[in-house]
mmCIF file of C-alpha atoms in Angstrom:
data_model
loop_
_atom_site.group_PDB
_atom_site.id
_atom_site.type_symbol
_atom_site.label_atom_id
_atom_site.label_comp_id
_atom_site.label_asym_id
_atom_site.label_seq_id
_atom_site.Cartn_x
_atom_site.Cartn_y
_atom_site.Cartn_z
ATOM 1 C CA UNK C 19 0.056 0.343 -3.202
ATOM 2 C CA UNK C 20 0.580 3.313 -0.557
ATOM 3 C CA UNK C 21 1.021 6.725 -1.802
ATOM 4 C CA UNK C 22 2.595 8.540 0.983
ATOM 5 C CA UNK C 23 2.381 12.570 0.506
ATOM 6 C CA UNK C 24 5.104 14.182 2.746
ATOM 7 C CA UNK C 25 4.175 17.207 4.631
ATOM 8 C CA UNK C 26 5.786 19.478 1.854
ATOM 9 C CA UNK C 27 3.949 18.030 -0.837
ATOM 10 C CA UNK C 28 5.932 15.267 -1.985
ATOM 11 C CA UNK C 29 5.032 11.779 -2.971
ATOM 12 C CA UNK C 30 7.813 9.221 -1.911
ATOM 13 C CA UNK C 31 8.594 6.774 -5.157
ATOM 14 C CA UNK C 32 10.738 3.885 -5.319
ATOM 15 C CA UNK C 33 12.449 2.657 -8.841
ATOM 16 C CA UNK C 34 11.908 -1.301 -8.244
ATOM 17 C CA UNK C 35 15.050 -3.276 -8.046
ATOM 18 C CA UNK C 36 16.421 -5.857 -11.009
ATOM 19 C CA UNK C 37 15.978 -8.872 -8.474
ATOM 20 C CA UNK C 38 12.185 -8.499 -7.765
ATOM 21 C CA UNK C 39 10.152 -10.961 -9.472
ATOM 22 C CA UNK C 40 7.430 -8.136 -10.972
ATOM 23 C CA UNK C 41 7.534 -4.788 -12.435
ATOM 24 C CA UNK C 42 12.086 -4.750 -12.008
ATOM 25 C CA UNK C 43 13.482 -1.422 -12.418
ATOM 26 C CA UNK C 44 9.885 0.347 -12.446
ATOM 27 C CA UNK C 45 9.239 3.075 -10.703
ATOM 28 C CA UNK C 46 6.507 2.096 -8.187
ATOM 29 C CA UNK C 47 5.122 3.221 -4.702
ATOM 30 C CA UNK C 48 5.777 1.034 -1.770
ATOM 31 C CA UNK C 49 3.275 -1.701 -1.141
ATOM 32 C CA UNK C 50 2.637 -5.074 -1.103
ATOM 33 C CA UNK C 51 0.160 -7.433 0.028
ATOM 34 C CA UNK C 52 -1.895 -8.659 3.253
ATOM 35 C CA UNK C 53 -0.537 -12.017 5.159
ATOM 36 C CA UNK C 54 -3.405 -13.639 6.127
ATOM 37 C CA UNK C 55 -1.167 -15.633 8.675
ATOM 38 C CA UNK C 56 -0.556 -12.193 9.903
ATOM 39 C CA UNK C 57 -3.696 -12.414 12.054
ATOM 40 C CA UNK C 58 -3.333 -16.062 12.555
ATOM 41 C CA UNK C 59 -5.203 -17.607 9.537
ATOM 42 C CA UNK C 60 -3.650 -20.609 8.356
ATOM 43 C CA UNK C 61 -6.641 -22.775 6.180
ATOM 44 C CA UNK C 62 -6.797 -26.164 6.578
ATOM 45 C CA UNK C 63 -9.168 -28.085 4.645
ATOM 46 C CA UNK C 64 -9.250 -31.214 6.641
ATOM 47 C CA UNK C 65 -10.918 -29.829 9.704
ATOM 48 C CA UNK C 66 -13.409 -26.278 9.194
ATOM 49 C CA UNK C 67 -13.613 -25.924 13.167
ATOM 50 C CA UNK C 68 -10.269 -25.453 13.492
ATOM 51 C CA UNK C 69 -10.264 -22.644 11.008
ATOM 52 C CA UNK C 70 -12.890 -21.110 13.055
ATOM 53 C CA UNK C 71 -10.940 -21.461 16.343
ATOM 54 C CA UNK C 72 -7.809 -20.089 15.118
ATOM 55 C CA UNK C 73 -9.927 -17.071 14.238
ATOM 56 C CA UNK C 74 -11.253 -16.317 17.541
ATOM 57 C CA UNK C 75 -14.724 -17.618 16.686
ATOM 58 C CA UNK C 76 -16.565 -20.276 18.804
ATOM 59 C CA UNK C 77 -18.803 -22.356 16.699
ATOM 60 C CA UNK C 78 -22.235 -20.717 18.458
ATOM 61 C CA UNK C 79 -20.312 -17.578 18.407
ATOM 62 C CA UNK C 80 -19.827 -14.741 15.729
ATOM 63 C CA UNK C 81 -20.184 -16.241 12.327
ATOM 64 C CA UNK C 82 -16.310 -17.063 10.720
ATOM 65 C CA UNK C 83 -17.244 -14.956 7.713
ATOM 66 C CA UNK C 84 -17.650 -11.835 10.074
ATOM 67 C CA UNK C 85 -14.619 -12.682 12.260
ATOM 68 C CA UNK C 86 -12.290 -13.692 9.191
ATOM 69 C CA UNK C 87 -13.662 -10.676 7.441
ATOM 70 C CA UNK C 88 -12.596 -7.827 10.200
ATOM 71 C CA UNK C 89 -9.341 -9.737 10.763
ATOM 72 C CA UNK C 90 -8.773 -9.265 6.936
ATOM 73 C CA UNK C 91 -9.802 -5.314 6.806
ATOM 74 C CA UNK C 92 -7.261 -4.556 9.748
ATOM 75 C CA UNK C 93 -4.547 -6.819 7.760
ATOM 76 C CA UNK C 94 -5.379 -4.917 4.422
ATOM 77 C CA UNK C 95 -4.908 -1.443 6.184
ATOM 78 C CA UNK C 96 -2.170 -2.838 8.410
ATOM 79 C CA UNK C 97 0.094 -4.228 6.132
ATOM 80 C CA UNK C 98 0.496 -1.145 3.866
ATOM 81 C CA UNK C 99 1.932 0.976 6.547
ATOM 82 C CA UNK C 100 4.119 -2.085 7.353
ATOM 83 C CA UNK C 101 5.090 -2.337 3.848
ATOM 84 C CA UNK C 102 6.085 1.944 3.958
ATOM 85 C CA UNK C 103 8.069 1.588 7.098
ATOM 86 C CA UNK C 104 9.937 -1.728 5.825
ATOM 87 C CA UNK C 105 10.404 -0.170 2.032
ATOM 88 C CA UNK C 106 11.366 3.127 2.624
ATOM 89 C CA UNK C 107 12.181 3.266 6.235
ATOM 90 C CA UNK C 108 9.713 5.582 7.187
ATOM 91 C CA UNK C 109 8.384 5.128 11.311
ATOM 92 C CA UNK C 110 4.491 3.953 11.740
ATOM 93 C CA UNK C 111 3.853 6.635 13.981
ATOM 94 C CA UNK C 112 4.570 9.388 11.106
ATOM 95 C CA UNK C 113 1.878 8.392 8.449
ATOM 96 C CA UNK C 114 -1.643 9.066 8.787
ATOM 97 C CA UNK C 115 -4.173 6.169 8.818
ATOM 98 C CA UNK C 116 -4.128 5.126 5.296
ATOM 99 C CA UNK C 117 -7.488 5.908 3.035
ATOM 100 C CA UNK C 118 -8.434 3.599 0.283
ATOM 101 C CA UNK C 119 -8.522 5.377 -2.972
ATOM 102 C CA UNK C 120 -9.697 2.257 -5.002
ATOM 103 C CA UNK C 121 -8.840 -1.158 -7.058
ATOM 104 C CA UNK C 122 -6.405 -0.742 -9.817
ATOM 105 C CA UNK C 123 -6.557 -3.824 -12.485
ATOM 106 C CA UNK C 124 -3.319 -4.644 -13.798
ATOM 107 C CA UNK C 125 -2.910 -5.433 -17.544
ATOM 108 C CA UNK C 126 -2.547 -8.498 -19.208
ATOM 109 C CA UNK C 127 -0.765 -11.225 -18.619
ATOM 110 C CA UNK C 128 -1.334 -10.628 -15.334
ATOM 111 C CA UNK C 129 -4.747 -10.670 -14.156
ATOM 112 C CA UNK C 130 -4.853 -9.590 -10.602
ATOM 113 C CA UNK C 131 -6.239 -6.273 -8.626
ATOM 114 C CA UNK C 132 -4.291 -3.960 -6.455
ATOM 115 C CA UNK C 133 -5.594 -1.174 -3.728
ATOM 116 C CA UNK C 134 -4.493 1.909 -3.994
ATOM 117 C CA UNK C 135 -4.040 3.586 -0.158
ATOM 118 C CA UNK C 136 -3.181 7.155 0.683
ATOM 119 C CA UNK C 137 -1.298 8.316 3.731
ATOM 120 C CA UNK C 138 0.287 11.773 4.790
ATOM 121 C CA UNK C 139 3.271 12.004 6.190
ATOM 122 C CA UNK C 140 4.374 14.145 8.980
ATOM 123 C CA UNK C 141 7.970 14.092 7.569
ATOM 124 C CA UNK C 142 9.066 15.716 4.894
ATOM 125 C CA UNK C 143 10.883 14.459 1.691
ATOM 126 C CA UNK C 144 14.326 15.263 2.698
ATOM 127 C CA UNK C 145 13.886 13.812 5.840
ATOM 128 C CA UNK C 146 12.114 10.343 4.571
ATOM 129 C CA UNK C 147 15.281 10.282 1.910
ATOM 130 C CA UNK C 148 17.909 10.376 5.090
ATOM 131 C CA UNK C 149 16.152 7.425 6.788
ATOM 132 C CA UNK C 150 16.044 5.291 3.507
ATOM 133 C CA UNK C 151 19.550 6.100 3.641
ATOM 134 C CA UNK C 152 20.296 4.538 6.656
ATOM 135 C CA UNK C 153 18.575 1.210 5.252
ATOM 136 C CA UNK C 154 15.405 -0.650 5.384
ATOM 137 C CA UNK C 155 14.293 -3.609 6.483
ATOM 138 C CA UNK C 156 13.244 -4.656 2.646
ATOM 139 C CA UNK C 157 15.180 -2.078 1.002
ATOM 140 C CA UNK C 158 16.640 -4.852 -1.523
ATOM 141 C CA UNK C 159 12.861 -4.392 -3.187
ATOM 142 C CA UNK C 160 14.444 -1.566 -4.328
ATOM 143 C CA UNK C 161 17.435 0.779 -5.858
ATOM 144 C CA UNK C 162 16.473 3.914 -5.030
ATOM 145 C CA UNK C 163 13.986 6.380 -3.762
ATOM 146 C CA UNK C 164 12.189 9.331 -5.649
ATOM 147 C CA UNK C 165 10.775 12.294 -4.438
ATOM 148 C CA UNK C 166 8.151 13.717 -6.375
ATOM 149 C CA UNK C 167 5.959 16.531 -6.456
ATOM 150 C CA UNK C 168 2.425 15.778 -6.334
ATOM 151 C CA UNK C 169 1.242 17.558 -9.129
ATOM 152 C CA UNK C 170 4.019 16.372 -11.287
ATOM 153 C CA UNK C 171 3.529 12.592 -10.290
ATOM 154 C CA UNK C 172 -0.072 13.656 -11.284
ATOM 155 C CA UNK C 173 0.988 14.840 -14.512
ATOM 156 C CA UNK C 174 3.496 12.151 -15.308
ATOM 157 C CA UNK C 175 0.789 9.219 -14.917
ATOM 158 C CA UNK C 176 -1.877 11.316 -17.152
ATOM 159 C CA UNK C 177 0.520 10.852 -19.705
ATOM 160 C CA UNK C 178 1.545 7.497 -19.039
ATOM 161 C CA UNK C 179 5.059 7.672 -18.261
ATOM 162 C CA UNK C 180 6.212 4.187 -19.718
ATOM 163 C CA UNK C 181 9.049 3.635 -16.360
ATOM 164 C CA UNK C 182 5.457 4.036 -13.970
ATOM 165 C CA UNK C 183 3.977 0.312 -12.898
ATOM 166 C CA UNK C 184 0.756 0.062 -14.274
ATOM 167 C CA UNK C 185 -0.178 0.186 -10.108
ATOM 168 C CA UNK C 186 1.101 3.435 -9.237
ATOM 169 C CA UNK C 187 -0.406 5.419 -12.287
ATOM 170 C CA UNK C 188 -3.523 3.931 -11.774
ATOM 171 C CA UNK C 189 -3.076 4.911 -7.927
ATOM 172 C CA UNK C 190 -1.860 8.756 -8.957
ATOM 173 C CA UNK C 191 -4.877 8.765 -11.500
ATOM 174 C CA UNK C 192 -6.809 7.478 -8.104
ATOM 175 C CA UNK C 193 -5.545 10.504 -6.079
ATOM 176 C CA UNK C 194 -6.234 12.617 -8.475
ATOM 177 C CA UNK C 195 -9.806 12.506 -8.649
ATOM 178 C CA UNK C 196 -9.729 12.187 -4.875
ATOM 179 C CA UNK C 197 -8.414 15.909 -4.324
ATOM 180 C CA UNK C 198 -10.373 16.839 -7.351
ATOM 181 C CA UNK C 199 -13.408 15.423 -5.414
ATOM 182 C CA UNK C 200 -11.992 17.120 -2.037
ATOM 183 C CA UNK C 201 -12.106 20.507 -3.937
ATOM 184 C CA UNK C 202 -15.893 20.715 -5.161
ATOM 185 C CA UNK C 203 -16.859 19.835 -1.336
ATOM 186 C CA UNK C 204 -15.168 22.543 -0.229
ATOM 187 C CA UNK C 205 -16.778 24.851 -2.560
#
């Protein structure tokens, strides 16, 4: 999950569309998840060197664990800014290097763990809403976009708005004590 904070204080929501398989018609930041085959990992069970090859590692080389693991870092941080320029059209060079805010656990049935990644934005809201105008490249994922301010979407996932995915309040709630933790090291 990528909460992208515009440079007038907005965070840039999407309400998920009704033909996405989880969470339909929630509202939700962009996001999604790594492709290992993004940095060339395809597993194959039948042969190990191979899987060592395709990652760059020589057998007397670095250890696969160490190559597979950077390679998987870089797609984890990678693929989230993907994921914000192909879900709300916004251009890799205006977002910050994203910061890991944590692991939000979703709630049963579903069992699984999502990161929750914060980037600023050089643009501002009005500007990000134009180019999600034009189109995205995924912009089917979703109906339309929302513009929030940050302490509102603060607020709103403190109280649990019910139309929030369990991901992005637990990402606001995330942020929250981030800035909260920001402020006392200033002090």
């Amino acid at each position: 999950s990528a909460l992208v904070r515009t440079c007038d204080d907005y965070i840039m929501l999407i309400r998920r569309s009704h033909s996405v398989a989880v969470d339909a018609g929630m509202i939700d930041c962009p996001g999604g998840h790594p492709e290992p085959s993004e940095f060339g990992w395809e597993p194959r069970r039948d042969d190990d060197d191979n899987d060592q090859k395709e990652l760059g590692a020589e057998k007397d080389s670095q250890p696969l664990l160490e190559v597979f693991s950077k390679k998987a870092v870089d797609e984890i941080f990678n693929s989230v800014m993907n994921e914000v320029r192909d879900e709300i059209n916004v251009p890799l060079e205006a977002l910050s290097d994203p910061i890991l805010l944590g692991a939000v656990h979703q709630v049963p049935p579903r069992t699984s763990v999502s990161l929750a990644l914060f980037m600023e934005c050089k643009l501002s809201h009005s500007k990000i809403r134009a180019l999600y105008a034009q189109g995205a490249a995924e912009s089917y994922e979703s109906t339309h976009l929302i513009s929030m301010r940050t302490e509102k979407a603060v607020a709103e996932a403190t109280a649990c708005a019910k139309d929030m995915t369990v991901s992005l309040r637990g990402s606001l709630l995330l942020y929250a004590s981030h800035l909260s933790q920001k402020r006392r090291q200033s002090l």
